[in-house]
Coordinates of C-alpha atoms and ligand atoms in Angstrom, one line a residue:
X1 CA -13.2 1.9 -0.4
X2 CA -9.8 2.5 -1.7
X3 CA -7.9 0.2 -4.0
X4 CA -5.6 -1.7 -1.7
X5 CA -2.0 -2.3 -2.3
X6 CA -0.4 -5.5 -0.9
X7 CA 3.2 -4.9 0.2
X8 CA 6.0 -7.2 1.2
X9 CA 9.0 -5.3 2.5
X10 CA 12.4 -6.9 3.3
X11 CA 15.1 -5.0 5.2
X12 CA 18.5 -6.7 5.1
X13 CA 21.7 -5.4 6.6
X14 CA 24.1 -5.3 9.6
X15 CA 22.7 -6.9 12.8
X16 CA 22.8 -3.6 14.7
X17 CA 20.6 -1.8 12.1
X18 CA 18.2 -4.7 11.8
X19 CA 17.7 -5.0 15.5
X20 CA 17.4 -1.3 15.9
X21 CA 14.8 -0.8 13.2
X22 CA 12.7 -3.8 14.3
X23 CA 12.4 -2.3 17.8
X24 CA 11.8 1.2 16.5
X25 CA 9.0 0.2 14.1
X26 CA 7.3 -1.6 17.0
X27 CA 7.6 1.2 19.6
X28 CA 4.3 1.6 21.5
X29 CA 2.4 4.9 21.0
X30 CA -1.0 6.6 21.6
X31 CA -2.6 9.1 19.3
X32 CA -5.8 11.0 18.7
X33 CA -7.7 9.4 15.9
X34 CA -11.0 9.5 14.2
X35 CA -13.0 6.3 14.4
X36 CA -14.9 4.8 11.5
X37 CA -17.8 2.9 13.1
X38 CA -21.0 3.4 11.1
X39 CA -22.7 5.3 14.0
X40 CA -19.9 7.8 13.9
X41 CA -20.4 9.0 10.4
X42 CA -22.0 12.4 10.2
X43 CA -24.5 13.3 7.4
X44 CA -21.7 14.9 5.4
X45 CA -20.1 11.5 5.3
X46 CA -17.1 12.4 7.5
X47 CA -16.3 10.5 10.6
X48 CA -16.9 12.7 13.6
X49 CA -15.8 10.8 16.7
X50 CA -12.2 11.4 17.9
X51 CA -10.6 9.1 20.5
X52 CA -7.2 8.2 21.9
X53 CA -6.1 5.0 20.3
X54 CA -3.3 2.9 21.8
X55 CA -0.8 0.8 19.9
X56 CA 1.0 -1.4 22.4
X57 CA 2.5 -3.7 19.8
X58 CA 2.1 -1.9 16.4
X59 CA 4.6 -4.2 14.6
X60 CA 5.2 -1.8 11.8
X61 CA 4.2 1.8 12.1
X62 CA 4.7 4.7 9.7
X63 CA 4.2 6.8 12.9
X64 CA 7.4 5.4 14.3
X65 CA 9.4 6.5 11.2
X66 CA 7.9 10.1 11.0
X67 CA 5.0 11.3 13.1
X68 CA 3.1 14.6 13.1
X69 CA 4.4 15.1 16.6
X70 CA 8.0 15.3 15.2
X71 CA 6.8 18.3 13.3
X72 CA 5.3 20.0 16.3
X73 CA 1.7 19.4 15.2
X74 CA -0.9 19.0 18.1
X75 CA -3.4 16.2 18.4
X76 CA -6.2 18.8 17.8
X77 CA -4.7 20.1 14.6
X78 CA -4.0 16.5 13.4
X79 CA -7.5 15.2 14.1
X80 CA -9.1 17.9 11.8
X81 CA -10.6 17.2 8.5
X82 CA -8.7 18.6 5.5
X83 CA -9.7 22.1 4.5
X84 CA -11.1 22.7 1.1
X85 CA -8.6 24.6 -0.9
X86 CA -9.5 27.2 -3.5
X87 CA -8.3 25.2 -6.5
X88 CA -10.6 24.8 -9.4
X89 CA -10.4 21.1 -10.3
X90 CA -12.8 21.4 -13.2
X91 CA -11.0 24.3 -15.0
X92 CA -7.5 24.6 -13.8
X93 CA -5.2 22.3 -15.8
X94 CA -2.6 22.6 -13.0
X95 CA -4.9 21.6 -10.2
X96 CA -3.1 18.4 -9.3
X97 CA 0.3 20.0 -8.7
X98 CA -1.4 22.9 -6.8
X99 CA -3.3 20.4 -4.6
X100 CA -0.2 18.5 -3.7
X101 CA 1.6 21.8 -2.8
X102 CA -1.4 23.0 -0.8
X103 CA -1.5 19.7 1.2
X104 CA 2.2 20.1 2.2
X105 CA 1.3 23.3 4.1
X106 CA -1.6 21.6 6.0
X107 CA -1.6 19.9 9.5
X108 CA -4.7 17.7 9.3
X109 CA -4.1 14.0 9.3
X110 CA -5.2 13.4 5.7
X111 CA -3.0 16.1 4.1
X112 CA -0.1 15.5 6.5
X113 CA -0.1 11.7 6.0
X114 CA -0.3 11.9 2.2
X115 CA 2.5 14.5 2.0
X116 CA 4.8 12.7 4.5
X117 CA 4.0 9.0 4.1
X118 CA 2.7 8.8 0.5
X119 CA -0.6 7.3 1.7
X120 CA -3.5 8.3 3.9
X121 CA -3.5 5.6 6.6
X122 CA -0.9 4.1 8.8
X123 CA -0.4 0.3 8.8
X124 CA 0.3 0.0 12.6
X125 CA -1.6 -2.7 14.5
X126 CA -3.9 -1.1 17.1
X127 CA -4.9 -2.7 20.3
X128 CA -7.9 -5.0 20.0
X129 CA -7.3 -5.7 16.3
X130 CA -7.8 -9.4 16.1
X131 CA -7.1 -9.9 12.4
X132 CA -4.4 -7.4 11.5
X133 CA -3.2 -7.1 7.9
X134 CA 0.2 -6.1 9.1
X135 CA 2.5 -8.9 10.1
X136 CA 6.2 -9.5 10.8
X137 CA 6.7 -12.5 8.5
X138 CA 10.3 -13.2 9.2
X139 CA 13.1 -12.1 11.5
X140 CA 16.6 -13.5 11.3
X141 CA 19.5 -12.2 13.3
X142 CA 22.4 -14.7 13.0
X143 CA 26.0 -14.1 12.0
X144 CA 26.0 -12.6 8.5
X145 CA 22.3 -13.2 8.0
X146 CA 20.2 -10.4 9.3
X147 CA 16.9 -9.4 8.0
X148 CA 13.2 -8.6 8.7
X149 CA 10.3 -9.2 6.4
X150 CA 6.9 -7.4 6.8
X151 CA 3.7 -7.6 5.0
X152 CA 1.1 -4.8 5.1
X153 CA -1.6 -3.1 3.1
X154 CA -1.7 0.5 2.0
X155 CA -4.5 2.6 0.4
X156 CA -4.0 3.6 -3.2
X157 CA -0.2 3.6 -3.4
X158 CA 2.8 1.6 -2.1
X159 CA 3.8 4.5 0.1
X160 CA 7.3 4.8 -1.1
X161 CA 7.8 8.3 0.4
X162 CA 7.9 6.9 4.0
X163 CA 10.1 4.0 3.0
X164 CA 12.8 6.4 1.7
X165 CA 12.8 7.9 5.2
X166 CA 13.0 4.5 6.8
X167 CA 15.9 3.7 4.4
X168 CA 17.8 6.7 5.7
X169 CA 17.5 5.4 9.3
X170 CA 19.4 2.3 8.3
X171 CA 21.9 3.5 5.8
X172 CA 23.8 0.2 5.4
X173 CA 20.7 -1.8 4.9
X174 CA 18.9 -2.6 1.6
X175 CA 15.1 -2.4 1.4
X176 CA 13.3 -4.5 -1.2
X177 CA 9.6 -3.8 -1.7
X178 CA 7.3 -6.0 -3.7
X179 CA 3.9 -4.6 -4.1
X180 CA 0.7 -5.5 -6.0
X181 CA -2.4 -3.4 -6.3
X182 CA -5.9 -5.0 -6.4
X183 CA -6.2 -4.3 -10.2
X184 CA -3.0 -6.4 -10.8
X185 CA -0.6 -3.5 -11.3
X186 CA 2.5 -4.0 -9.3
X187 CA 6.3 -3.8 -9.1
X188 CA 9.5 -4.3 -7.2
X189 CA 11.6 -1.5 -5.8
X190 CA 15.0 -1.4 -4.2
X191 CA 15.8 1.4 -1.8
X192 CA 19.2 2.3 -0.5
X193 CA 20.0 5.4 1.5
X194 CA 16.8 7.0 0.3
X195 CA 17.5 6.3 -3.4
X196 CA 14.7 4.3 -5.1
X197 CA 15.5 2.0 -7.9
X198 CA 12.8 0.3 -9.9
X199 CA 13.6 -3.3 -10.6
X200 CA 10.3 -4.3 -12.2
X201 CA 6.9 -3.0 -12.9
X202 CA 3.9 -4.8 -14.5
X203 CA 0.3 -4.0 -15.4
X204 CA -0.9 -7.5 -14.6
X205 CA 0.4 -10.9 -13.5
X206 CA -1.1 -14.3 -14.3
X207 CA -2.0 -16.1 -11.1
X208 CA -1.8 -19.5 -12.8
X209 CA 1.7 -19.3 -14.4
X210 CA 3.1 -16.1 -12.8
X211 CA 3.9 -14.5 -16.2
X212 CA 3.9 -10.7 -16.3
X213 CA 1.7 -8.7 -18.6
X214 CA 0.4 -11.7 -20.5
X215 CA -3.3 -11.2 -19.6
X216 CA -5.7 -9.8 -22.2
X217 CA -9.4 -9.5 -22.7
X218 CA -11.0 -11.1 -25.6
X219 CA -12.3 -8.6 -28.2
X220 CA -15.5 -10.6 -28.4
X221 CA -15.9 -10.4 -24.6
X222 CA -15.7 -14.1 -23.9
X223 CA -13.2 -13.7 -21.1
X224 CA -9.6 -12.9 -20.0
X225 CA -6.8 -15.1 -21.3
X226 CA -3.1 -15.5 -20.5
X227 CA -1.1 -15.7 -23.7
X228 CA 1.2 -18.2 -22.0
X229 CA -1.2 -20.6 -20.3
X230 CA -4.7 -19.5 -21.4
X231 CA -6.0 -19.2 -17.8
X232 CA -7.7 -16.0 -16.7
X233 CA -9.6 -14.4 -13.8
X234 CA -13.0 -14.9 -15.6
X235 CA -14.1 -16.8 -18.7
X236 CA -17.6 -17.2 -19.9
X237 CA -17.9 -20.7 -21.3
X238 CA -21.1 -20.0 -23.2
X239 CA -19.6 -16.9 -24.9
X240 CA -16.4 -18.8 -25.5
X241 CA -18.3 -21.6 -27.5
X242 CA -19.4 -18.9 -29.9
X243 CA -16.1 -17.1 -30.1
X244 CA -14.0 -17.7 -33.2
X245 CA -10.7 -17.3 -31.3
X246 CA -11.5 -19.2 -28.1
X247 CA -14.0 -22.0 -29.0
X248 CA -11.0 -24.1 -29.8
X249 CA -9.7 -23.7 -26.3
X250 CA -13.0 -25.0 -24.9
X251 CA -12.9 -28.0 -27.1
X252 CA -9.3 -28.9 -26.2
X253 CA -10.2 -28.6 -22.5
X254 CA -13.2 -30.9 -22.8
X255 CA -10.9 -33.5 -24.5
X256 CA -8.4 -33.1 -21.7
X257 CA -11.1 -33.9 -19.2
X258 CA -12.3 -37.1 -20.9
Ligands
LIG301 ZN1 -0.6 -17.7 -17.4
LIG302 ZN1 -13.0 -14.9 -27.2

């Protein structure tokens, strides 16, 4: 499984642009897609079954910003598995750049999506999906206050590439993206007319007090501690009682409970 990135995207601007983009992102479509049911996985580990999938109410679809069909790629070409290139990952120090360049020339869904969206899967809600991760959180269209807020999950990266294209479709609107990856790494970007500005980036965030980059692991392996509030995602009380640095913490907590 990939590392998931949790995204919240706000688009704020003139009423005409907000209404236009909300409709456009939700435009219904059908496409040829591989399915991922267990029975469909071949021995090589690749999904093998291809079917037409309908999105009647996709909510937020990268497909509706830039699709392979816009580039004249056929369903058959798109539904293919990526070709193995001839780049020597083990020995060629320039393999990563070469792989990215190679992917840009390819028409299969994996290479095309990564090159044009910045992530391998769309976030559109397919028909029959009862618990979609993509949602329209807020829509306001009233006088000067016009915005839409979406939440969605992307694989491995916050997919900024496709958001720069989205931004160019609504040139007078400001996009604000807040994202956080499963490991805790996250950030906040602002995008205007395709220009990305980084407002904040952090390696971790304390869930208890919301401080940025305050979480650290104990050198004696007794747990994770926030330098602001001393909370952490895991703490081993037995190891803490033997830890020079953190046994004090345990004692003060016990006192607080009494
Ligand atoms: Zn904290
Ligand atoms: Zn410790």
